[in-house]
PDB file of C-alpha atoms in Angstrom:
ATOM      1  CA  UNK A   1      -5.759   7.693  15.241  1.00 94.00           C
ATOM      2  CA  UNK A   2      -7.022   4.017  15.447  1.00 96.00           C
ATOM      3  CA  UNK A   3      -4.480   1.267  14.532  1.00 97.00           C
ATOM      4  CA  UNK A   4      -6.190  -2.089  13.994  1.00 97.00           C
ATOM      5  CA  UNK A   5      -4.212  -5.420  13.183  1.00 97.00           C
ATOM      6  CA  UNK A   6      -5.287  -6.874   9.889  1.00 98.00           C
ATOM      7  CA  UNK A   7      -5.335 -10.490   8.818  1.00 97.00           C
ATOM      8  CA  UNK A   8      -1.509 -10.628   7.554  1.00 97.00           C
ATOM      9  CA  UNK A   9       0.930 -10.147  10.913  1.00 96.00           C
ATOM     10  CA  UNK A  10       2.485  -6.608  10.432  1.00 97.00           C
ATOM     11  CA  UNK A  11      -0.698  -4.993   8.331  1.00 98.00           C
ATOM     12  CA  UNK A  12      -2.256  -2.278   9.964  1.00 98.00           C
ATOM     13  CA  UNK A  13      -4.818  -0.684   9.204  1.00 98.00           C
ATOM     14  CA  UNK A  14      -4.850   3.137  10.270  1.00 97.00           C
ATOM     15  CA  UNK A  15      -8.162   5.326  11.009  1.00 95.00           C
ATOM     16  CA  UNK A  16      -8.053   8.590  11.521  1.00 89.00           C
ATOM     17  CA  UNK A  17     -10.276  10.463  13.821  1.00 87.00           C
ATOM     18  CA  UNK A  18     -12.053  13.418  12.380  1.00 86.00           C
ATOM     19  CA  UNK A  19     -13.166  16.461  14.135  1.00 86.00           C
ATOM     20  CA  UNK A  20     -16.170  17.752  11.850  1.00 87.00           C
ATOM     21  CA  UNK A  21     -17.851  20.710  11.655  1.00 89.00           C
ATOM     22  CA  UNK A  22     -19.412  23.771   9.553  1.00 93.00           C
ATOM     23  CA  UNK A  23     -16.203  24.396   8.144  1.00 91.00           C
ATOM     24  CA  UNK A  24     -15.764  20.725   6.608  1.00 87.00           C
ATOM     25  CA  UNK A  25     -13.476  17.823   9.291  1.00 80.00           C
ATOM     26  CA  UNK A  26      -9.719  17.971  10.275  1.00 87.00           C
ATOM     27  CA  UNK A  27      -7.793  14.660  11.189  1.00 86.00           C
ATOM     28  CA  UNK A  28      -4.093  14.317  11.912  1.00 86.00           C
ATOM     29  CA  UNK A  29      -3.104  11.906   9.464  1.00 89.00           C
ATOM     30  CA  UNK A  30       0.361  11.263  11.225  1.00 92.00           C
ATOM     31  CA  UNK A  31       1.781  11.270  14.608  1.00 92.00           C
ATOM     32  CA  UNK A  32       5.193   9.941  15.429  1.00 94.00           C
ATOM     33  CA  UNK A  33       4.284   9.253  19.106  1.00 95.00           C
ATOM     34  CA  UNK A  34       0.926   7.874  17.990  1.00 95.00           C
ATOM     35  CA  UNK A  35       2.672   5.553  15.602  1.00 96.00           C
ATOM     36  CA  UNK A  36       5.584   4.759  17.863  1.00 96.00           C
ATOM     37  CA  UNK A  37       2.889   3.246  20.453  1.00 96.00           C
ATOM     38  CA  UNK A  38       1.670   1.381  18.305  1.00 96.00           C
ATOM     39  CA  UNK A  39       4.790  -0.314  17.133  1.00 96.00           C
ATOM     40  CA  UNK A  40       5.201   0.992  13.911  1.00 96.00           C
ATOM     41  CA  UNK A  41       7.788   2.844  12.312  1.00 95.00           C
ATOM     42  CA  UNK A  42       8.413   6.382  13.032  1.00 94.00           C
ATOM     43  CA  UNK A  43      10.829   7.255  10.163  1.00 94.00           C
ATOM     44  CA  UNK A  44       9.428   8.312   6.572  1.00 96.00           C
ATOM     45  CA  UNK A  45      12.397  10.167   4.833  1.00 95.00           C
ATOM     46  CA  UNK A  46      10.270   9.908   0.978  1.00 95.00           C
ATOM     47  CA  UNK A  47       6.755  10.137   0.024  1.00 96.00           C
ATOM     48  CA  UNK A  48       5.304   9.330  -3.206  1.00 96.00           C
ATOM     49  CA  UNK A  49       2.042  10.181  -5.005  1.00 97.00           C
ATOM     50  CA  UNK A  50       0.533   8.407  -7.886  1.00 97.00           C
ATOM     51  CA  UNK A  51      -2.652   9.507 -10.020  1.00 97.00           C
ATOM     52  CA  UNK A  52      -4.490   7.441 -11.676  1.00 97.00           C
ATOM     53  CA  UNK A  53      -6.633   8.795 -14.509  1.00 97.00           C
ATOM     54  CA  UNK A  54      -8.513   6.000 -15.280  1.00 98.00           C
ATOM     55  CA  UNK A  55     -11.056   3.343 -13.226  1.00 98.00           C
ATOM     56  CA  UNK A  56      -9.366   0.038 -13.878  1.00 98.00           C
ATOM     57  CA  UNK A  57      -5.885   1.825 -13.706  1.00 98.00           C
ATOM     58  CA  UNK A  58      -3.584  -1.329 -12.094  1.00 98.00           C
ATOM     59  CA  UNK A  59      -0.342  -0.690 -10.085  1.00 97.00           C
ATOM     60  CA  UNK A  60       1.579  -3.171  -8.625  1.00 92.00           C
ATOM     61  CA  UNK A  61       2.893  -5.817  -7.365  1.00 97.00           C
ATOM     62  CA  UNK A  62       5.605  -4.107  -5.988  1.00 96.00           C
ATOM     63  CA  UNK A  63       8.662  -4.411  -3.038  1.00 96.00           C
ATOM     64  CA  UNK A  64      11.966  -4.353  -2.566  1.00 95.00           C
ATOM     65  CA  UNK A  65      14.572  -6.899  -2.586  1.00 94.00           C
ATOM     66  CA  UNK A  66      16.966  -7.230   1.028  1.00 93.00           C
ATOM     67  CA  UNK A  67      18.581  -5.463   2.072  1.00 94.00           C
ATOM     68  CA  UNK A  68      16.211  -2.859   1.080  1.00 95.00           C
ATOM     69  CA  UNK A  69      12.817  -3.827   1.832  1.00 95.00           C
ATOM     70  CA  UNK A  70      10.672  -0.628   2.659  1.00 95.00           C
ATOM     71  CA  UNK A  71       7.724  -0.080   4.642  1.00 97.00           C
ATOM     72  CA  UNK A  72       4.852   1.741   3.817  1.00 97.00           C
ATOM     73  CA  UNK A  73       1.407   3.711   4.749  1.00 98.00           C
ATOM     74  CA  UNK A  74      -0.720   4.358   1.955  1.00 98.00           C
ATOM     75  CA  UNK A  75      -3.620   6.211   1.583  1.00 98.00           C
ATOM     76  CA  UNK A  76      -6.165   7.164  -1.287  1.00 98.00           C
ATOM     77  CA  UNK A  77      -6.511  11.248  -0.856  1.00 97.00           C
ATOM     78  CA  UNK A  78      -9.003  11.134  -4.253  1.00 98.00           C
ATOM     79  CA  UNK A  79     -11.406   8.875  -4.960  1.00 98.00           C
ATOM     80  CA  UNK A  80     -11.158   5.290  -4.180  1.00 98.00           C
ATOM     81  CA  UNK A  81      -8.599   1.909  -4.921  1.00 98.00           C
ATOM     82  CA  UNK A  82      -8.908  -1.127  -3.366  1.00 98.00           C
ATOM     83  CA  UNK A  83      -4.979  -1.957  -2.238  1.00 98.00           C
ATOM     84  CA  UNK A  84      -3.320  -5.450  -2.038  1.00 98.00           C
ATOM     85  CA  UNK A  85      -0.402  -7.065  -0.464  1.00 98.00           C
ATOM     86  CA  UNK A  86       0.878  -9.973  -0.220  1.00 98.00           C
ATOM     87  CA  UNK A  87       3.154 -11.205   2.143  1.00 98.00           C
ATOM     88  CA  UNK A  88       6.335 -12.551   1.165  1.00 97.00           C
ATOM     89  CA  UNK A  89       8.527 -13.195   3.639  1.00 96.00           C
ATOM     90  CA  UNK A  90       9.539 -16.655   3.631  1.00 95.00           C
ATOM     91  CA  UNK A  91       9.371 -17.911   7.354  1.00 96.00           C
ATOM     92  CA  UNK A  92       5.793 -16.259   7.736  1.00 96.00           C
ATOM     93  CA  UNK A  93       2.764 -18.402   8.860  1.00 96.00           C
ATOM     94  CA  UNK A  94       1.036 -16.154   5.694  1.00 96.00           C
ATOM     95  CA  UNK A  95       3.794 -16.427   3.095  1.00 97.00           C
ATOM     96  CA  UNK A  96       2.046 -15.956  -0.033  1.00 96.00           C
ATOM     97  CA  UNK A  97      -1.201 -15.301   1.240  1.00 97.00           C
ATOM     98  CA  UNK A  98      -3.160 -12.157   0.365  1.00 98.00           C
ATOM     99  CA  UNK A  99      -5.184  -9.530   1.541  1.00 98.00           C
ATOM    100  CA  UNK A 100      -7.317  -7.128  -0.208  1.00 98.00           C
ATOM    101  CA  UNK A 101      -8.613  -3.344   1.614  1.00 98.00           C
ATOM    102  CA  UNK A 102     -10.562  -0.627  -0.055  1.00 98.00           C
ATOM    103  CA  UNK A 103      -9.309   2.505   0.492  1.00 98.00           C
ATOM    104  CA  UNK A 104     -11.182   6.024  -0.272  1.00 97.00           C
ATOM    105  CA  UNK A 105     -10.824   9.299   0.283  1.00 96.00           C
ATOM    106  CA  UNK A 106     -13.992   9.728   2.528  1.00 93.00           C
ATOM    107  CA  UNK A 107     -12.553   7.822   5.306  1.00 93.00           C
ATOM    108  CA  UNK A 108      -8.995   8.609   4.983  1.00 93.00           C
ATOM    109  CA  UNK A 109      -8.235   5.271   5.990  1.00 96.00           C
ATOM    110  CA  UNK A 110      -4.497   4.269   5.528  1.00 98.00           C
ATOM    111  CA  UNK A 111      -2.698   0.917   5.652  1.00 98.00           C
ATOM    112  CA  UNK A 112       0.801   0.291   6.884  1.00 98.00           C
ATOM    113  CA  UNK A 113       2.311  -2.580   4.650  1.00 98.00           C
ATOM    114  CA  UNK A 114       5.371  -4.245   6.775  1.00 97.00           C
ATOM    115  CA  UNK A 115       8.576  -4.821   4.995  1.00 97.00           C
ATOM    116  CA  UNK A 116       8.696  -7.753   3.035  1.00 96.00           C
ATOM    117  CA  UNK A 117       5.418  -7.309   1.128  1.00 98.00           C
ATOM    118  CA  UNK A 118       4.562  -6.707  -2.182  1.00 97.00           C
ATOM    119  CA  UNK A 119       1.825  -3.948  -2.829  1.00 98.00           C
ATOM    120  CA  UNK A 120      -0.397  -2.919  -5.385  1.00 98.00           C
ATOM    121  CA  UNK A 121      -3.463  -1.215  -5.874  1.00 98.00           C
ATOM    122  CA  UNK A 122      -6.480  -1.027  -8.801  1.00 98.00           C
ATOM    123  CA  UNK A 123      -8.107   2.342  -8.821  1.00 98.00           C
ATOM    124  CA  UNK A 124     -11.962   1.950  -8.636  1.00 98.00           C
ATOM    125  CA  UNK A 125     -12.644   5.017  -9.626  1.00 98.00           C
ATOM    126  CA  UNK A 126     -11.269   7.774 -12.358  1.00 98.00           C
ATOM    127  CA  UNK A 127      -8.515  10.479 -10.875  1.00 98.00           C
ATOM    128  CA  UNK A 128      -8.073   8.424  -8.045  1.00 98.00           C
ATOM    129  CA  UNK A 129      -4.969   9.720  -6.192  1.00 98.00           C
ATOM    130  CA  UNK A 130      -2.895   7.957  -3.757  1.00 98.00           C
ATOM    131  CA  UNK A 131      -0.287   9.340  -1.218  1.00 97.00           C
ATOM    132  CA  UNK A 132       2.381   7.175   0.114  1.00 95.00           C
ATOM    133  CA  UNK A 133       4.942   7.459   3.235  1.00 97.00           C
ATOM    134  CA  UNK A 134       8.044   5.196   2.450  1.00 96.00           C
ATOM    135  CA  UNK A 135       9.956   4.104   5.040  1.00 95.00           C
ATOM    136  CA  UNK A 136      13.094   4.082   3.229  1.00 92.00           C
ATOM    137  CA  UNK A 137      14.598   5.225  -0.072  1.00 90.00           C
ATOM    138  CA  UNK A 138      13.550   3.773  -3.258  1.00 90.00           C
ATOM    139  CA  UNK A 139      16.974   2.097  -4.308  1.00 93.00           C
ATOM    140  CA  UNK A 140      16.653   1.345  -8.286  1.00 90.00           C
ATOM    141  CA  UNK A 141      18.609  -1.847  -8.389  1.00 94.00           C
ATOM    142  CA  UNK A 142      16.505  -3.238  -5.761  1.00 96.00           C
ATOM    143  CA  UNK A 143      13.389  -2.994  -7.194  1.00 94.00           C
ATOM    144  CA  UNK A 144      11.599  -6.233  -8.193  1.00 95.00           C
ATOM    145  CA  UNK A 145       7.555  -7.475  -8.750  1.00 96.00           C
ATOM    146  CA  UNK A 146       5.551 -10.275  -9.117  1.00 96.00           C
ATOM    147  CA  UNK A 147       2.666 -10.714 -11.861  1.00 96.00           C
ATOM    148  CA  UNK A 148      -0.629  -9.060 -10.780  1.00 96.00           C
ATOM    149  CA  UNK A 149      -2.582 -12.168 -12.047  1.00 96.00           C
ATOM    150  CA  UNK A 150      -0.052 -14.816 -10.687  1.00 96.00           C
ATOM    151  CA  UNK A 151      -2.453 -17.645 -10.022  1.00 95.00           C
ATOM    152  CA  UNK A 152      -0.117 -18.772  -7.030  1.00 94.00           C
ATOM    153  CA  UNK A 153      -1.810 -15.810  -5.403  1.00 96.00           C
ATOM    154  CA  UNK A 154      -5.469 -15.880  -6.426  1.00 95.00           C
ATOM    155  CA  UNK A 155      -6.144 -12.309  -6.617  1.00 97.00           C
ATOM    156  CA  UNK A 156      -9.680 -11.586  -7.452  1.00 97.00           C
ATOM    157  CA  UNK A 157      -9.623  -7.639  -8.864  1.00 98.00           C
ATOM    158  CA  UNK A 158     -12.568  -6.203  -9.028  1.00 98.00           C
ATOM    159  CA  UNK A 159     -12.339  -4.243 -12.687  1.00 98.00           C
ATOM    160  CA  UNK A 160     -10.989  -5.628 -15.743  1.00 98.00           C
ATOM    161  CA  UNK A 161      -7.465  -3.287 -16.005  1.00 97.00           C
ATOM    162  CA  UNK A 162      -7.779  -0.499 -18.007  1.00 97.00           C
ATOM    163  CA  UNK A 163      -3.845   0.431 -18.050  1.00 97.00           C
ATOM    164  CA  UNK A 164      -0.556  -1.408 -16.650  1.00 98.00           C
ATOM    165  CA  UNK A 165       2.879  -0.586 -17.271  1.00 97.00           C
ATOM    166  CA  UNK A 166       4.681  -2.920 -19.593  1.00 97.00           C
ATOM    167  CA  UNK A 167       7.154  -3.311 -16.354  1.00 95.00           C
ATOM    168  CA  UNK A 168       4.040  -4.451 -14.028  1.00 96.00           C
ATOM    169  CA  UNK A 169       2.799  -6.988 -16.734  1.00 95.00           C
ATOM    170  CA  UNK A 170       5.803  -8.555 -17.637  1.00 95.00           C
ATOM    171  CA  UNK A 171       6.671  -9.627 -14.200  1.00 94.00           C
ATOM    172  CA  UNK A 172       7.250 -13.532 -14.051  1.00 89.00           C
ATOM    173  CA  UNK A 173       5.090 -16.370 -12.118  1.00 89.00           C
ATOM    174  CA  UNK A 174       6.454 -16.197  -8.097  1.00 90.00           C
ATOM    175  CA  UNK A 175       8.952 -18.381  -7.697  1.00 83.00           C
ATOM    176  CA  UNK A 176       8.916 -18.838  -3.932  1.00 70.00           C
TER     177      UNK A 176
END
């Protein structure tokens, strides 16, 4: 695996190398060791997978309020998203900045989103699925969001959004 520091302090983003083949390729998409080195988290007692049956489909923003903020590696195992965070931790040189990464299937890329981000993703593309290692439990009275379209963000998506939850869209301006 390749870990390469992204704009944001704490985002990674995580290649894998594939061995190809007749038979198709074959990557190790996790290695504790491999992770360990490079200073990320080792630990992933949940993972989560979302579909998304519809190009357009928006999810996000999401985190975690202390004391439970949760890191995370996502990656797009069917078709293709392009994922955002944005950092949120107050005594960052990027606090409120943004950064935008397409992720697909074909590469396998992942990204490992620090604690103290929110995330989201759009899919690009119908049936996109997306797998994602959590770094701790989801605790349900910790949950929290901003807007997707907050303009104290700026985030340009690149499809008009087919489907939101009522939750995701009724999240309030930042208040940061």
């Amino acid at each position: 695996m390749r870990f390469t520091p992204l704009a944001l302090e704490g985002v990674v983003l995580v290649a894998m190398d594939s061995h190809r083949d007749a038979r198709g390729h074959f990557a190790r998409s996790f290695c504790e060791e491999e992770f360990a080195a490079a200073g990320l988290p080792e630990r992933w007692p949940q993972m989560n997978v979302s579909v998304n049956a519809k190009a357009g489909t928006l999810r996000g923003m999401h985190f975690q309020r202390p004391p439970f903020e949760e890191p995370k590696v996502v990656r797009c195992v069917r078709g293709a998203i392009l994922d955002v965070v944005i950092d949120l931790r107050p005594a960052s040189a990027t606090f409120r900045a943004h950064l935008a990464v397409p992720l697909d299937a074909e590469s396998g890329d992942a990204l490992y989103v620090p604690p103290g981000f929110a995330h989201g993703f759009q899919a690009l593309i119908d049936d996109s699925e997306v797998l994602y290692m959590m770094g701790a439990r989801f605790e349900p009275g910790a949950q929290d969001g901003v807007r997707w379209d907050d303009p104290a963000f700026g985030i340009s998506w690149p499809l008009p959004v087919s489907a939101i939850s009522p939750r995701d869209a009724a999240y309030s301006d930042f208040a940061g």
